[in-house]
Tab-separated table of C-alpha atoms and ligand atoms in Angstrom:
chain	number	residue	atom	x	y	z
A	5	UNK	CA	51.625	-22.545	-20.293
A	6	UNK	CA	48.479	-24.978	-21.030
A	7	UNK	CA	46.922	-25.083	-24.719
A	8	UNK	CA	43.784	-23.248	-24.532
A	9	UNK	CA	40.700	-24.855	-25.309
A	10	UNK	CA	38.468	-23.896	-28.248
A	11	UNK	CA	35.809	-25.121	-29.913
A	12	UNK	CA	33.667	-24.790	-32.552
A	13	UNK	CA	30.195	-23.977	-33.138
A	14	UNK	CA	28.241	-25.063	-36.854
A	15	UNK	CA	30.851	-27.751	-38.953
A	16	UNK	CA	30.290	-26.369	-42.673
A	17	UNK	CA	32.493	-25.372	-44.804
A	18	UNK	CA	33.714	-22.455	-42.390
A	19	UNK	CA	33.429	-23.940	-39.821
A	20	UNK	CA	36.176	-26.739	-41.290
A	21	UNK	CA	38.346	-23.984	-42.025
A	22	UNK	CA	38.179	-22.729	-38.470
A	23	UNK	CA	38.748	-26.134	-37.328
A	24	UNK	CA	41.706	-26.668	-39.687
A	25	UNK	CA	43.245	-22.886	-39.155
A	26	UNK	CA	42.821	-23.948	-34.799
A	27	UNK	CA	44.787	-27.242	-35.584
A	28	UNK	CA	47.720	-25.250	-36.744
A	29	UNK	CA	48.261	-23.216	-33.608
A	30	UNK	CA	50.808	-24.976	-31.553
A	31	UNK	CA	49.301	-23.406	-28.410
A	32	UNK	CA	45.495	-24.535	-29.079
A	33	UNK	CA	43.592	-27.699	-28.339
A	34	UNK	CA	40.452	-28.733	-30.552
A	35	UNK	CA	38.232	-28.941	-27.823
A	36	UNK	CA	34.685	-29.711	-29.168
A	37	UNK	CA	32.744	-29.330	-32.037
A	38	UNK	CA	29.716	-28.521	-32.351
A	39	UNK	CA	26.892	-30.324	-35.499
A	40	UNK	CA	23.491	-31.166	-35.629
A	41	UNK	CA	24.308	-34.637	-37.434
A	42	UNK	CA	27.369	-37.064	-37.641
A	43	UNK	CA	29.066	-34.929	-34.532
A	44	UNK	CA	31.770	-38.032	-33.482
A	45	UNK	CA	32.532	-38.630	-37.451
A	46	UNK	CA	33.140	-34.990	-37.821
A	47	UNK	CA	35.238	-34.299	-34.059
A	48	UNK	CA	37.357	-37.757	-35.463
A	49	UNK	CA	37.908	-35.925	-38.871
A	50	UNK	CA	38.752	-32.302	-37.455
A	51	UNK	CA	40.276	-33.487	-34.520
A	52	UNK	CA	38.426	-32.572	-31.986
A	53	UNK	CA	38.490	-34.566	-28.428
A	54	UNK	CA	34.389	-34.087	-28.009
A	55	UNK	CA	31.425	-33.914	-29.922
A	56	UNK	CA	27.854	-32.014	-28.927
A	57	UNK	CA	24.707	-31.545	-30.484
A	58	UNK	CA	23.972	-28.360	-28.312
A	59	UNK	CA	26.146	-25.334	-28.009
A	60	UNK	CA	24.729	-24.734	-24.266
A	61	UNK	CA	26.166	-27.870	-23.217
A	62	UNK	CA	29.191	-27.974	-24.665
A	63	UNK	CA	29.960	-24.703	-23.320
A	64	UNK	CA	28.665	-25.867	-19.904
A	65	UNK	CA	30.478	-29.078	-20.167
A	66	UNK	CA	33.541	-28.941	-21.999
A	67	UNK	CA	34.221	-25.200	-20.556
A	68	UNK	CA	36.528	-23.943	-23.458
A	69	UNK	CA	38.528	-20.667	-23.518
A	70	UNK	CA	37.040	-19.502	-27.100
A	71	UNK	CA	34.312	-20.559	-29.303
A	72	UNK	CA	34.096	-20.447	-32.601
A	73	UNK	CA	30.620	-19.559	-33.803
A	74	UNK	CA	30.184	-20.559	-37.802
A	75	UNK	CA	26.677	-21.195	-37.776
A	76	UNK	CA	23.595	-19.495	-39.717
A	77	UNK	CA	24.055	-15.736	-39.092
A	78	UNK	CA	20.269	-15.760	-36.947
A	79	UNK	CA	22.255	-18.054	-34.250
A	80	UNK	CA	24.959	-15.879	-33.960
A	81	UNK	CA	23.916	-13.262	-31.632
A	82	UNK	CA	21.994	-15.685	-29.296
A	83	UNK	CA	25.285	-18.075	-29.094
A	84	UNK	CA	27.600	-14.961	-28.385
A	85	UNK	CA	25.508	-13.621	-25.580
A	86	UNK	CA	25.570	-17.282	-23.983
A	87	UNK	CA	29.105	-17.835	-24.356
A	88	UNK	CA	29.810	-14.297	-23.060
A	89	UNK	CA	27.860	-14.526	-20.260
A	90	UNK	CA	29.836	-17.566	-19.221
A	91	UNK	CA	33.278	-15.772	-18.795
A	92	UNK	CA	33.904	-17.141	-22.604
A	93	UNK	CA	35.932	-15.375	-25.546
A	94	UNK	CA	34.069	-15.221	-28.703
A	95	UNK	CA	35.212	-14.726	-32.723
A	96	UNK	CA	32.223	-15.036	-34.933
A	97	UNK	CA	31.904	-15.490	-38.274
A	98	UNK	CA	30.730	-12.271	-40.647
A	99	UNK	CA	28.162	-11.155	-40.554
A	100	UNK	CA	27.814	-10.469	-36.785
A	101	UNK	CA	24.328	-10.784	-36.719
A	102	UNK	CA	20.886	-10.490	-38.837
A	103	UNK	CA	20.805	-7.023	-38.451
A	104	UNK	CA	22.386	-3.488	-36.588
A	105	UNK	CA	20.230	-3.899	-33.947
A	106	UNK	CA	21.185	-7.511	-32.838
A	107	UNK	CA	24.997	-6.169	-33.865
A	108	UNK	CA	24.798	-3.764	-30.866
A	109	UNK	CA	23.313	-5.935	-28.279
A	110	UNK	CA	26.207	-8.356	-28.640
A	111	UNK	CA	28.690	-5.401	-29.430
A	112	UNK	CA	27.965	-4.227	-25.483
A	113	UNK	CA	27.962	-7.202	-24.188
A	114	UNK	CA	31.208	-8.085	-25.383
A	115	UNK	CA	32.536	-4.906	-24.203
A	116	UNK	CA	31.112	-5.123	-20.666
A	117	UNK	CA	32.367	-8.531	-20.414
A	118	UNK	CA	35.740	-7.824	-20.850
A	119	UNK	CA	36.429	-10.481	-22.833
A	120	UNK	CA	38.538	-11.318	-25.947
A	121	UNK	CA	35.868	-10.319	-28.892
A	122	UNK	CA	36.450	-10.647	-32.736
A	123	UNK	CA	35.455	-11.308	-36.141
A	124	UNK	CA	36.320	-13.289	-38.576
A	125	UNK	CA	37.005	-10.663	-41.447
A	126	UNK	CA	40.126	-13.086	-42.875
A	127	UNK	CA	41.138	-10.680	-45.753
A	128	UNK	CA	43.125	-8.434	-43.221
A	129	UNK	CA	45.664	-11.300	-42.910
A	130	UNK	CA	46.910	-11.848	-46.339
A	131	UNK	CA	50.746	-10.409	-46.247
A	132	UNK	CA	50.214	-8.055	-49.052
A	133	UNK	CA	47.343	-6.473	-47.623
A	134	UNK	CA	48.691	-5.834	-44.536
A	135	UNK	CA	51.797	-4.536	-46.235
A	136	UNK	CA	49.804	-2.001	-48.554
A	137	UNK	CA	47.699	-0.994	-44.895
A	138	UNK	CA	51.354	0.193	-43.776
A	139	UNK	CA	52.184	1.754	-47.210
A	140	UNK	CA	48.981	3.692	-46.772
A	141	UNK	CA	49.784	4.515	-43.031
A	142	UNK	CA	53.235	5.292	-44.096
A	143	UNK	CA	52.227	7.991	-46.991
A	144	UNK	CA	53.229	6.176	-49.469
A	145	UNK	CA	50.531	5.955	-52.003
A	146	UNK	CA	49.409	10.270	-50.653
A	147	UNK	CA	46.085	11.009	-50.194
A	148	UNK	CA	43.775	8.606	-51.190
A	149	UNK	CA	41.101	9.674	-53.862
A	150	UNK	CA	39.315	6.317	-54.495
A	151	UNK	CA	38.738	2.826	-53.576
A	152	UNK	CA	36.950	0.168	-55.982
A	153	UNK	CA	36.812	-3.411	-56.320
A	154	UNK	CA	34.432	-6.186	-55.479
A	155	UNK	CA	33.630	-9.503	-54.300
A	156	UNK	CA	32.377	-11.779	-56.976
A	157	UNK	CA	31.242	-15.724	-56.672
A	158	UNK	CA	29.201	-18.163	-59.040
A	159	UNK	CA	27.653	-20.665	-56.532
A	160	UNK	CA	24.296	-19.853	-57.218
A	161	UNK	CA	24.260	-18.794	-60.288
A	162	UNK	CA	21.498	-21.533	-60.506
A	163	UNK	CA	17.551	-21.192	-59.748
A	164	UNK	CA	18.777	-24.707	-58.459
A	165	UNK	CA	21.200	-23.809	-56.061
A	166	UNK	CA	20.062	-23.266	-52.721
A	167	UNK	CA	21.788	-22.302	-49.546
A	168	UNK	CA	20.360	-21.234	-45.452
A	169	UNK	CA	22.119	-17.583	-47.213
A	170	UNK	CA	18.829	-17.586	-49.904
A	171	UNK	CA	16.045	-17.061	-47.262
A	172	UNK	CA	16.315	-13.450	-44.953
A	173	UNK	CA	14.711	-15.954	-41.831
A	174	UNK	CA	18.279	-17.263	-41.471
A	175	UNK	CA	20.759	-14.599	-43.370
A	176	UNK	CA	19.006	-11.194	-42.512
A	177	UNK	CA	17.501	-8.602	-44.732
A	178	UNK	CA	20.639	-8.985	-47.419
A	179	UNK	CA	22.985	-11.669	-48.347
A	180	UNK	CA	25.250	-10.846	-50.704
A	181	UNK	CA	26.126	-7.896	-49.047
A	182	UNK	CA	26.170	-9.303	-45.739
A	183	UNK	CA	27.489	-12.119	-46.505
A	184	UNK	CA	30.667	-10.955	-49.076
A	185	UNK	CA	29.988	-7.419	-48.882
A	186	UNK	CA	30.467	-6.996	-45.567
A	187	UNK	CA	34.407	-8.862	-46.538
A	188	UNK	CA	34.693	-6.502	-49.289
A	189	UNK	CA	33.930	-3.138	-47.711
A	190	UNK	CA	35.845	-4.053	-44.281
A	191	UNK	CA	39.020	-4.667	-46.424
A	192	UNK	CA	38.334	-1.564	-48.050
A	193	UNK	CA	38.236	0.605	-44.687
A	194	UNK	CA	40.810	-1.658	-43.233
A	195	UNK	CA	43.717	-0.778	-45.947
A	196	UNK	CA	42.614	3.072	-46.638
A	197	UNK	CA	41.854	3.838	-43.465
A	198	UNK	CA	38.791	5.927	-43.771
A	199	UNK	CA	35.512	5.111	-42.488
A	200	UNK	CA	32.210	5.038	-44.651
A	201	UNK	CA	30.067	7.512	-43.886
A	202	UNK	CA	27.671	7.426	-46.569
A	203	UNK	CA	26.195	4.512	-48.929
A	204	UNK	CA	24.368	4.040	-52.183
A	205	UNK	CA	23.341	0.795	-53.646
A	206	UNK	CA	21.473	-1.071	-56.234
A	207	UNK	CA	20.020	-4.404	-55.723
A	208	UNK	CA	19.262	-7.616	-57.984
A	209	UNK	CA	17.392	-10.753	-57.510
A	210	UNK	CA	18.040	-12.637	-60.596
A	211	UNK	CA	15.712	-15.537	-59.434
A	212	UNK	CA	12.855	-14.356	-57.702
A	213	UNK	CA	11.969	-18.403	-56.801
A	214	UNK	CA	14.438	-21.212	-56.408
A	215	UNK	CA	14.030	-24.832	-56.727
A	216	UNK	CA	15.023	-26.357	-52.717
A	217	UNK	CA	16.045	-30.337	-53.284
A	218	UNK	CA	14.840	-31.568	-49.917
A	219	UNK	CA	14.587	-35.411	-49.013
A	220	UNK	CA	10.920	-35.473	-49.403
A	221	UNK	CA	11.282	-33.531	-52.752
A	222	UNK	CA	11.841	-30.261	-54.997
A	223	UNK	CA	10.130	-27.065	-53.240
A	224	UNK	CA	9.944	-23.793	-55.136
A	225	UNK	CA	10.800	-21.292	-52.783
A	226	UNK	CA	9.935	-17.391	-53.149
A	227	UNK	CA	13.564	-15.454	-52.595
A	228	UNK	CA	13.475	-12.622	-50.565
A	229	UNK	CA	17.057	-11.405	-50.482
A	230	UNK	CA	19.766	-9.977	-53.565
A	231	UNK	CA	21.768	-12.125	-55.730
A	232	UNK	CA	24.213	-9.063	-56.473
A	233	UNK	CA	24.378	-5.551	-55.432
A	234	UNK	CA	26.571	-2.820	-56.974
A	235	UNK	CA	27.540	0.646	-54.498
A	236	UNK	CA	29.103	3.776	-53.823
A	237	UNK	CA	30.747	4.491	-50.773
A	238	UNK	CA	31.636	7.589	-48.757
A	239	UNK	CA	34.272	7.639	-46.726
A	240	UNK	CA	35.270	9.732	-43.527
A	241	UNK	CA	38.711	11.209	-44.869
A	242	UNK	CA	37.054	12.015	-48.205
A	243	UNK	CA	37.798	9.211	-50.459
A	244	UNK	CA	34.916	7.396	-52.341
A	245	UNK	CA	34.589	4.552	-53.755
A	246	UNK	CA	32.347	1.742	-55.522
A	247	UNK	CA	32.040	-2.013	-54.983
A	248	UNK	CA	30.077	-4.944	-56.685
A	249	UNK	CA	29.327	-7.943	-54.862
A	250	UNK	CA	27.694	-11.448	-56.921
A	251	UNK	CA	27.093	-14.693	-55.953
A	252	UNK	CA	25.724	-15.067	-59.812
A	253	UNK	CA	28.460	-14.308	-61.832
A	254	UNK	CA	29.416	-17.252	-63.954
A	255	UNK	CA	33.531	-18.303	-63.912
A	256	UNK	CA	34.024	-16.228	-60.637
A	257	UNK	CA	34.477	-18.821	-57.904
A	258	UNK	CA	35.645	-16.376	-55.117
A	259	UNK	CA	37.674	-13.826	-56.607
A	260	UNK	CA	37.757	-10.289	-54.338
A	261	UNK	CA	39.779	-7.068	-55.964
A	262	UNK	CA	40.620	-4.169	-54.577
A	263	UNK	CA	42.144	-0.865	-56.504
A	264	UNK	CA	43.275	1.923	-54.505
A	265	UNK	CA	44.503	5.614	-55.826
A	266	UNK	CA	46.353	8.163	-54.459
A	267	UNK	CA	47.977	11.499	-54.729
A	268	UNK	CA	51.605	9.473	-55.281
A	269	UNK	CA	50.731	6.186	-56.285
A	270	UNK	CA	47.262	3.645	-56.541
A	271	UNK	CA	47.516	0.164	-55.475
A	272	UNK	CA	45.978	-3.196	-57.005
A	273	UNK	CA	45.392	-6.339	-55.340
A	274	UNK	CA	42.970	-9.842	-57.023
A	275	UNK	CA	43.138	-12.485	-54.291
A	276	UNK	CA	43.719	-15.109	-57.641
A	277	UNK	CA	46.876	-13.587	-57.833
A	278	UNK	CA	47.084	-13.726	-53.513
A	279	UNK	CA	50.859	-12.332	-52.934
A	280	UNK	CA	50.901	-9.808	-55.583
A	281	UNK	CA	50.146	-6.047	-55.126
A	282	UNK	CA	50.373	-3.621	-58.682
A	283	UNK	CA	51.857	-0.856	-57.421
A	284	UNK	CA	50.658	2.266	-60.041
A	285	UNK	CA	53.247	5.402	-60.892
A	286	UNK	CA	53.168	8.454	-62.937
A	287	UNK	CA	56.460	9.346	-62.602
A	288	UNK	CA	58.351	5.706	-62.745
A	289	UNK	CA	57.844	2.524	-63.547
A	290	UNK	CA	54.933	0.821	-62.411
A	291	UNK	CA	56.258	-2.457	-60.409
A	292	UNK	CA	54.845	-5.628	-58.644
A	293	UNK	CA	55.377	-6.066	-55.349
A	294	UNK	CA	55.697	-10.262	-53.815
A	295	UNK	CA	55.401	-11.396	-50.958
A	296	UNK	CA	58.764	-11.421	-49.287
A	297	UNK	CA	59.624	-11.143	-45.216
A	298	UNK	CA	62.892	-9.514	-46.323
A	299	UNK	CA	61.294	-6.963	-48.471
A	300	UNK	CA	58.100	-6.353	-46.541
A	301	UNK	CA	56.979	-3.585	-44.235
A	302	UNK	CA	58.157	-4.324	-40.642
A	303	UNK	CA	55.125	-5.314	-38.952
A	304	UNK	CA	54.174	-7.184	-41.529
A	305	UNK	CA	57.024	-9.838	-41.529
A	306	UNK	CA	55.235	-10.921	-37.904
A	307	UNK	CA	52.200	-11.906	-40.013
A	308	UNK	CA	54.403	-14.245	-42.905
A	309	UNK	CA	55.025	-18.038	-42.360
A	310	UNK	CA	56.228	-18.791	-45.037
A	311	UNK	CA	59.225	-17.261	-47.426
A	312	UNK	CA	59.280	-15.646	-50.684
A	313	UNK	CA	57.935	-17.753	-53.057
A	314	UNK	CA	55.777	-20.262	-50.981
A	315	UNK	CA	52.538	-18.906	-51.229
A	316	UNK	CA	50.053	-18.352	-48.789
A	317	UNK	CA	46.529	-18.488	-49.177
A	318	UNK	CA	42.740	-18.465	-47.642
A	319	UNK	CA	43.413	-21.142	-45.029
A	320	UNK	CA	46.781	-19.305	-44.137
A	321	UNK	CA	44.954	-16.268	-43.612
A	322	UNK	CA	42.567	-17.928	-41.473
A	323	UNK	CA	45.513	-18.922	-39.121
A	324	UNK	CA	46.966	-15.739	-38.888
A	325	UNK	CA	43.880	-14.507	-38.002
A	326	UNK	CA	43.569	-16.240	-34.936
A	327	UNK	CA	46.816	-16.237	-34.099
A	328	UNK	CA	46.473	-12.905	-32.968
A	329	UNK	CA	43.105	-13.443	-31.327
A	330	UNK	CA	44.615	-16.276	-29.520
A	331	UNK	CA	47.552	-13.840	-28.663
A	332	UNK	CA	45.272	-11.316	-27.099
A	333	UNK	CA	43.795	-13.908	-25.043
A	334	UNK	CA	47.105	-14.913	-23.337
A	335	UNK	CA	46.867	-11.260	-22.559
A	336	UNK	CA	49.794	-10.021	-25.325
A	337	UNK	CA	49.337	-7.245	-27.846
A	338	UNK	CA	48.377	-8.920	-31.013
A	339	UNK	CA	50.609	-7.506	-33.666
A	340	UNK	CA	47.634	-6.084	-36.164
A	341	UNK	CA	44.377	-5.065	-35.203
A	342	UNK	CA	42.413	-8.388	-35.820
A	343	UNK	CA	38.572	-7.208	-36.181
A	344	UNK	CA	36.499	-6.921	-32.914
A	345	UNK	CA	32.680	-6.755	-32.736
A	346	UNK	CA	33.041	-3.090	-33.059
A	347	UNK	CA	34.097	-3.753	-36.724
A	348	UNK	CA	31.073	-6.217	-36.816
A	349	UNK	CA	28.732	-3.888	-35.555
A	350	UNK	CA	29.736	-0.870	-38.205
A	351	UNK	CA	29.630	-3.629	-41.355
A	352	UNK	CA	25.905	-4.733	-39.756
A	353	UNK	CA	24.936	-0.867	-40.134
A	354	UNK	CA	26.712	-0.751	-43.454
A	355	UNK	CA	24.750	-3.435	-44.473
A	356	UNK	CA	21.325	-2.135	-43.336
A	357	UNK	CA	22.056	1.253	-44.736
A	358	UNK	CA	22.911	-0.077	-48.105
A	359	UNK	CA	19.306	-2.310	-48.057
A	360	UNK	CA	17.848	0.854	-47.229
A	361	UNK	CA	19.389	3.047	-49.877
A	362	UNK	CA	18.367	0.011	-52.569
A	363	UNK	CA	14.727	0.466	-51.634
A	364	UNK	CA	14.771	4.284	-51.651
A	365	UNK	CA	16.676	4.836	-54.073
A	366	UNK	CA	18.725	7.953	-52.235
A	367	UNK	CA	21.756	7.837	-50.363
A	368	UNK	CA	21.857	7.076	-46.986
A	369	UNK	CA	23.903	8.234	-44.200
A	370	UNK	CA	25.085	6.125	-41.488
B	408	LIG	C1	30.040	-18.019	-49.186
B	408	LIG	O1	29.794	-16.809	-49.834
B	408	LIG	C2	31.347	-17.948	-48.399
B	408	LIG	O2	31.535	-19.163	-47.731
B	408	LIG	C3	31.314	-16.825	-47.352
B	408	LIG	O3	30.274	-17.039	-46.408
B	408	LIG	C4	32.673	-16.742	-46.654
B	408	LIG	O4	32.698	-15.691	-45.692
B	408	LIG	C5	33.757	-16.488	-47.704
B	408	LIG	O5	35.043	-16.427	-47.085
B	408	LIG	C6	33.741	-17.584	-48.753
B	408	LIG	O6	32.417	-17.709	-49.337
């Protein structure tokens, strides 16, 4: 069977880990990349065979299988639609769009096309987590009564950091809920599975102006999105729950938690301790459970590469990510449900709901 050809759209810091994740796929070729600046330096350094400035003709040109879209979230939907239209699978970085409306536009087209569809929510592919979605879909922690956790960063933490993300023009109405949120409260659906049906939120802008360093000099920018937002969630089979997501709180560098409780047992997973879940009892011991193919649920050995004791980590989770879009388009059942538009579409709602609910103050039903 030939490689398939992917490439990838925006060369940040995402978009290296796509690149680096693609590399490690035995059955995909680097086609292109995609950058605004420096595109043969960065195609030599990710290993790409071509470089473009434009994504229209690279996609015209090069004619890969899959793109990759890591760009600023207010190209994604335009990109999508392009590629799509083109007879071209598409996984796109979270969030799917700027807002629900764009969401759905490229959520239909996706499905009319027929094509291979998905987003990049990465924290489905970390072995534990997938284990603890079987123990949930297995009964073993009951009925769940609550999920809690967040998503906590300190990038910038500074009124001199600055990042596309600061500025609604380019990340839509929120940021760090769309932007880690939107990780944090698919996880949480993804391992209870329950639905949210109902949001409440409060916002913060801790700098209301930052300082942009810009070749011709420092500008003070006004901020228009939140530096931190803390929620409740409703969810569809009655649990509830409550997140915080910061990009402003100093020491965290990327740490996401996740409690779960149920009627027999609750559940605790910190992505700083990756292949570790606390399993909670009332009536035994509480115990950790490791990462371990032998000891793991039995879909989730499929989703392992490495043994007990060899851990596996963001860029790993990346890779198994697209392994099983990659399977799905070679037309074989991917082993896990990798997320779909679909998924993006219901986190871009979450999202605008949760804006909503900070400005109203009420909750607000999806
Ligand atoms: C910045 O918050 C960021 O790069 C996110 O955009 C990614 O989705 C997350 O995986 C790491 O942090």
């Amino acid at each position: 069977m030939r490689k398939l050809k992917a490439a990838v759209i925006g060369t940040g810091f995402i978009g290296e880990a796509h690149a680096e994740a693609l590399r490690r796929l035995p059955y995909v070729e680097l086609a292109a990349v995609v950058s605004r600046a420096n595109g043969k330096e960065k195609a030599a350094r990710l290993g790409a065979v071509a470089a473009f400035e434009d994504y229209r003709e690279m996609i015209d040109v090069c004619r890969p299988d899959c793109v990759h879209i890591c760009t600023p979230n207010h190209l994604h939907m335009e990109t999508a639609l392009y590629a799509l239209s083109r007879g071209i699978h598409v996984i796109c970085e979270k969030p799917l769009a700027l807002h629900a409306e764009e969401a759905k536009k490229m959520q239909e087209a996706a499905k009319k096309s027929g094509l291979v569809h998905a987003v990049n929510f990465h924290n489905r592919y970390y072995p534990v987590i997938h284990n603890l979605r079987n123990m949930v879909q297995d009964g073993e922690l009951g009925q769940i009564y609550t999920v809690q956790g967040g998503y906590l960063q300190d990038w910038l933490m500074y009124d001199t950091d600055f990042n596309w993300r600061i500025l609604s023009q380019k990340s839509g109405k929120t940021r760090a809920v769309s932007d880690i949120g939107s990780h944090w409260i698919d996880l949480a659906e993804y391992v209870t599975g329950q639905r949210v049906t109902e949001v409440f939120a409060e916002f913060k802008t801790v700098h209301s102006k930052r300082k942009h360093q810009t070749p011709e000099g420092c500008r003070e920018m006004e901020v228009d999105t939140e530096d931190l937002a803390y929620f409740m969630l409703r969810f569809d089979g009655g649990a509830v729950g409550n997140g915080a997501v910061s990009m402003v709180f100093s020491g965290k560098k990327n740490q996401t938690t996740l409690q779960v409780s149920g009627s027999k047992m609750s559940a605790e997973w910190d992505n700083e301790k990756v292949e570790q879940l606390l399993l909670g009892c009332r009536g035994e011991t509480n115990r950790i459970f490791v990462k371990d193919p032998k000891m793991a649920h039995r879909d989730t050995a499929s989703v392992i590469g490495y043994p007990a004791g060899h851990t596996e980590g963001f860029p790993d989770a990346f890779k198994h990510n697209f392994a099983a879009v990659y399977a799905a388009i070679r037309g074989e059942k991917p082993v896990q449900p990798f997320a779909t538009f679909a998924d993006g579409c219901h986190q871009m709602e979450i999202c605008d709901k949760l804006w909503e609910s900070a400005r109203t103050g009420r909750w607000v039903k999806l």
